[in-house]
């Protein structure tokens, strides 16, 4: 009986520590830019295991006002058109994703993640598709929505999102694919980068396959009529 009680106390203490540590970590990154993320470290390790020791971490932080509005508009259209209207979760998209995955078992799982969810998982968690990880991702999503502004969430997202092999953030992507800066990305270039975000290790904005070309066309069609949220104009 004593041992069971002791185990309960240890478990409770660990859970409490995790929740408190998570809050502290999120508050720190409200002011301090992430230097490296679990995903970046995992990609380097994966490369080494496969014998590719050239996989590095190429990134360059840029404040939100140093990133082209074309890039901001493109990621909104491609990834989360209701970014400023939700509290971190787009329940309609989640329901549609669940229904799609039920009908297409055995195929690639479709996600319903918002920019907030993607930011939470990429900053704080290693890549995985377990339900436990999704639960922890939801916890960190709630925290960043609570402690960060929408501008901070988008700024972090645009700087840590995977945009190619060993490439992270839109500044590094701009240099790699177009030999320019994130501030100078044209509408077409920004849309092409946004189009590869679902599969950045397999897709290329400069050598688009049919799926990427279709996404580029879809985003391009919406761009002229898309109204940027007031706080990002």
Short mmCIF file of C-alpha atoms in Angstrom, two decimals:
data_model
loop_
_atom_site.label_atom_id
_atom_site.label_comp_id
_atom_site.label_asym_id
_atom_site.label_seq_id
_atom_site.Cartn_x
_atom_site.Cartn_y
_atom_site.Cartn_z
CA UNK A 1 0.00 0.00 0.00
CA UNK A 2 2.84 2.34 0.93
CA UNK A 3 4.63 1.58 -2.37
CA UNK A 4 1.49 2.35 -4.42
CA UNK A 5 1.08 5.66 -2.61
CA UNK A 6 4.73 6.49 -3.20
CA UNK A 7 4.40 5.69 -6.91
CA UNK A 8 1.33 7.95 -7.15
CA UNK A 9 3.26 10.78 -5.52
CA UNK A 10 6.18 10.32 -7.93
CA UNK A 11 3.87 10.25 -10.95
CA UNK A 12 1.98 13.32 -9.76
CA UNK A 13 5.26 15.15 -9.14
CA UNK A 14 6.54 14.30 -12.64
CA UNK A 15 3.31 15.43 -14.29
CA UNK A 16 3.27 18.64 -12.27
CA UNK A 17 6.92 19.28 -13.14
CA UNK A 18 6.16 18.77 -16.85
CA UNK A 19 3.28 21.25 -16.81
CA UNK A 20 5.26 23.87 -14.88
CA UNK A 21 8.36 23.36 -17.06
CA UNK A 22 6.22 23.71 -20.18
CA UNK A 23 4.87 27.06 -19.00
CA UNK A 24 8.36 28.30 -18.17
CA UNK A 25 9.69 27.22 -21.56
CA UNK A 26 6.89 28.97 -23.44
CA UNK A 27 7.37 32.18 -21.44
CA UNK A 28 11.11 32.13 -22.16
CA UNK A 29 10.52 31.78 -25.91
CA UNK A 30 8.09 34.66 -25.83
CA UNK A 31 11.19 36.85 -25.55
CA UNK A 32 14.09 34.59 -26.61
CA UNK A 33 14.27 33.22 -30.15
CA UNK A 34 14.70 29.43 -30.32
CA UNK A 35 18.32 28.60 -31.16
CA UNK A 36 17.62 25.01 -32.18
CA UNK A 37 14.57 22.74 -32.11
CA UNK A 38 14.13 18.99 -31.50
CA UNK A 39 13.21 18.54 -35.18
CA UNK A 40 16.47 20.11 -36.33
CA UNK A 41 18.50 17.83 -34.04
CA UNK A 42 16.54 14.76 -35.18
CA UNK A 43 17.17 15.59 -38.86
CA UNK A 44 20.92 15.83 -38.25
CA UNK A 45 20.89 12.48 -36.42
CA UNK A 46 18.79 10.87 -39.18
CA UNK A 47 21.27 12.10 -41.75
CA UNK A 48 24.23 10.71 -39.79
CA UNK A 49 22.50 7.33 -39.38
CA UNK A 50 21.94 7.21 -43.15
CA UNK A 51 25.59 8.09 -43.74
CA UNK A 52 24.91 11.68 -44.81
CA UNK A 53 27.07 13.79 -42.52
CA UNK A 54 26.53 16.93 -44.58
CA UNK A 55 23.02 17.50 -43.23
CA UNK A 56 23.37 20.65 -41.20
CA UNK A 57 21.12 23.33 -39.76
CA UNK A 58 20.84 26.29 -42.09
CA UNK A 59 18.72 29.11 -40.76
CA UNK A 60 18.81 32.86 -40.21
CA UNK A 61 16.38 34.62 -37.91
CA UNK A 62 14.38 37.52 -39.29
CA UNK A 63 11.89 39.66 -37.41
CA UNK A 64 8.38 39.71 -38.82
CA UNK A 65 8.82 43.18 -40.32
CA UNK A 66 11.84 41.89 -42.24
CA UNK A 67 9.77 39.27 -44.07
CA UNK A 68 7.91 40.10 -47.27
CA UNK A 69 4.13 40.51 -46.95
CA UNK A 70 4.01 38.20 -49.98
CA UNK A 71 5.40 35.39 -47.81
CA UNK A 72 3.01 36.10 -44.95
CA UNK A 73 0.02 36.16 -47.31
CA UNK A 74 1.14 32.92 -48.97
CA UNK A 75 1.43 30.93 -45.71
CA UNK A 76 -1.93 32.23 -44.52
CA UNK A 77 -3.61 31.05 -47.73
CA UNK A 78 -1.74 27.75 -47.86
CA UNK A 79 -1.70 26.77 -44.19
CA UNK A 80 -4.20 28.66 -42.06
CA UNK A 81 -6.64 31.20 -43.47
CA UNK A 82 -8.37 31.61 -40.10
CA UNK A 83 -5.17 32.15 -38.12
CA UNK A 84 -6.28 35.37 -36.42
CA UNK A 85 -9.79 34.09 -35.74
CA UNK A 86 -9.15 30.85 -33.84
CA UNK A 87 -7.60 30.09 -30.45
CA UNK A 88 -5.06 27.65 -31.84
CA UNK A 89 -7.39 24.97 -33.21
CA UNK A 90 -9.53 24.93 -36.31
CA UNK A 91 -12.18 22.41 -35.30
CA UNK A 92 -13.80 22.28 -38.74
CA UNK A 93 -10.49 21.33 -40.35
CA UNK A 94 -9.82 18.76 -37.64
CA UNK A 95 -13.23 17.13 -38.22
CA UNK A 96 -12.66 17.05 -41.98
CA UNK A 97 -9.21 15.51 -41.48
CA UNK A 98 -10.62 12.81 -39.19
CA UNK A 99 -13.38 11.96 -41.69
CA UNK A 100 -10.88 11.84 -44.58
CA UNK A 101 -8.48 9.58 -42.67
CA UNK A 102 -11.33 7.19 -41.79
CA UNK A 103 -12.30 6.88 -45.45
CA UNK A 104 -8.72 6.55 -46.67
CA UNK A 105 -7.14 4.10 -44.24
CA UNK A 106 -3.70 2.94 -45.26
CA UNK A 107 -2.97 6.15 -47.16
CA UNK A 108 -1.00 9.16 -45.98
CA UNK A 109 -2.68 10.77 -42.97
CA UNK A 110 -4.13 14.20 -43.64
CA UNK A 111 -3.63 16.73 -40.87
CA UNK A 112 -5.82 19.62 -39.79
CA UNK A 113 -3.11 21.57 -38.00
CA UNK A 114 -3.14 25.34 -37.69
CA UNK A 115 -0.04 27.53 -37.79
CA UNK A 116 -0.21 27.61 -33.98
CA UNK A 117 -0.18 23.81 -33.75
CA UNK A 118 2.66 23.53 -36.26
CA UNK A 119 4.66 26.09 -34.31
CA UNK A 120 4.07 24.28 -31.02
CA UNK A 121 5.14 20.88 -32.35
CA UNK A 122 8.15 22.19 -34.27
CA UNK A 123 9.55 24.31 -31.43
CA UNK A 124 8.98 21.96 -28.50
CA UNK A 125 8.62 18.38 -29.77
CA UNK A 126 10.50 15.78 -31.84
CA UNK A 127 8.76 14.39 -34.96
CA UNK A 128 6.29 11.61 -34.17
CA UNK A 129 2.69 10.62 -34.96
CA UNK A 130 1.60 9.14 -31.64
CA UNK A 131 -1.53 10.22 -29.79
CA UNK A 132 0.59 11.08 -26.75
CA UNK A 133 2.58 13.53 -28.83
CA UNK A 134 -0.62 15.03 -30.24
CA UNK A 135 -1.83 15.56 -26.69
CA UNK A 136 1.41 17.29 -25.68
CA UNK A 137 1.25 19.33 -28.89
CA UNK A 138 -2.25 20.48 -27.93
CA UNK A 139 -0.96 21.51 -24.48
CA UNK A 140 1.83 23.63 -25.97
CA UNK A 141 -0.59 25.08 -28.53
CA UNK A 142 -2.82 26.30 -25.71
CA UNK A 143 0.20 27.77 -23.93
CA UNK A 144 1.58 29.73 -26.87
CA UNK A 145 -1.89 31.05 -27.67
CA UNK A 146 -2.17 32.13 -24.04
CA UNK A 147 1.28 33.68 -23.57
CA UNK A 148 2.34 34.75 -27.06
CA UNK A 149 0.76 37.24 -29.44
CA UNK A 150 -0.38 36.12 -32.88
CA UNK A 151 2.50 38.15 -34.31
CA UNK A 152 5.00 36.23 -32.17
CA UNK A 153 3.53 32.87 -33.15
CA UNK A 154 3.77 33.71 -36.86
CA UNK A 155 7.27 35.15 -36.48
CA UNK A 156 8.55 31.98 -34.79
CA UNK A 157 6.74 29.80 -37.34
CA UNK A 158 8.31 31.57 -40.31
CA UNK A 159 11.77 31.21 -38.78
CA UNK A 160 11.74 27.55 -37.68
CA UNK A 161 9.49 25.82 -40.22
CA UNK A 162 11.29 23.15 -42.25
CA UNK A 163 11.74 24.39 -45.83
CA UNK A 164 14.13 21.80 -47.26
CA UNK A 165 16.90 19.37 -46.35
CA UNK A 166 18.77 21.01 -43.49
CA UNK A 167 16.96 24.26 -44.23
CA UNK A 168 14.71 26.04 -41.76
CA UNK A 169 12.77 29.26 -42.00
CA UNK A 170 11.82 31.42 -44.96
CA UNK A 171 15.06 33.43 -44.94
CA UNK A 172 17.17 30.30 -45.48
CA UNK A 173 14.65 29.10 -48.08
CA UNK A 174 14.85 32.41 -49.94
CA UNK A 175 18.65 32.13 -50.10
CA UNK A 176 18.65 28.45 -51.05
CA UNK A 177 16.06 28.53 -53.81
CA UNK A 178 16.13 32.10 -55.13
CA UNK A 179 19.43 33.64 -53.92
CA UNK A 180 17.57 36.50 -52.29
CA UNK A 181 16.28 37.48 -48.86
CA UNK A 182 12.89 36.88 -47.26
CA UNK A 183 12.25 40.61 -47.47
CA UNK A 184 12.65 40.57 -51.27
CA UNK A 185 10.60 37.48 -52.12
CA UNK A 186 8.22 38.07 -55.01
CA UNK A 187 4.64 36.90 -54.87
CA UNK A 188 5.42 33.91 -57.12
CA UNK A 189 8.49 32.90 -55.10
CA UNK A 190 6.64 33.18 -51.78
CA UNK A 191 3.74 31.10 -53.06
CA UNK A 192 6.12 28.42 -54.33
CA UNK A 193 7.82 28.15 -50.93
CA UNK A 194 4.46 28.01 -49.15
CA UNK A 195 3.35 25.23 -51.50
CA UNK A 196 6.11 22.83 -50.39
CA UNK A 197 5.62 23.21 -46.62
CA UNK A 198 3.58 19.99 -46.23
CA UNK A 199 6.49 17.89 -47.62
CA UNK A 200 9.63 20.06 -47.70
CA UNK A 201 12.04 17.10 -47.88
CA UNK A 202 10.39 15.70 -51.02
CA UNK A 203 9.06 18.78 -52.79
CA UNK A 204 10.89 21.67 -54.41
CA UNK A 205 9.59 25.18 -55.20
CA UNK A 206 11.96 25.51 -58.17
CA UNK A 207 11.34 22.03 -59.60
CA UNK A 208 7.66 21.51 -58.80
CA UNK A 209 6.01 18.16 -59.43
CA UNK A 210 2.33 18.00 -60.37
CA UNK A 211 1.09 18.20 -56.76
CA UNK A 212 3.24 21.23 -56.02
CA UNK A 213 2.23 22.88 -59.30
CA UNK A 214 -1.42 22.31 -58.42
CA UNK A 215 -0.90 23.86 -54.97
CA UNK A 216 0.91 26.83 -56.50
CA UNK A 217 -1.98 27.36 -58.90
CA UNK A 218 -4.54 27.09 -56.11
CA UNK A 219 -2.73 29.58 -53.84
CA UNK A 220 -2.10 31.94 -56.78
CA UNK A 221 -5.81 31.97 -57.62
CA UNK A 222 -6.72 33.01 -54.08
CA UNK A 223 -3.94 35.55 -53.54
CA UNK A 224 -5.51 38.50 -55.44
CA UNK A 225 -8.76 38.31 -53.46
CA UNK A 226 -7.39 37.25 -50.08
CA UNK A 227 -7.80 39.98 -47.46
CA UNK A 228 -4.83 40.14 -45.09
CA UNK A 229 -5.75 40.34 -41.39
CA UNK A 230 -5.61 43.94 -40.20
CA UNK A 231 -2.77 43.33 -37.72
CA UNK A 232 -0.52 41.97 -40.47
CA UNK A 233 -1.05 44.63 -43.10
#
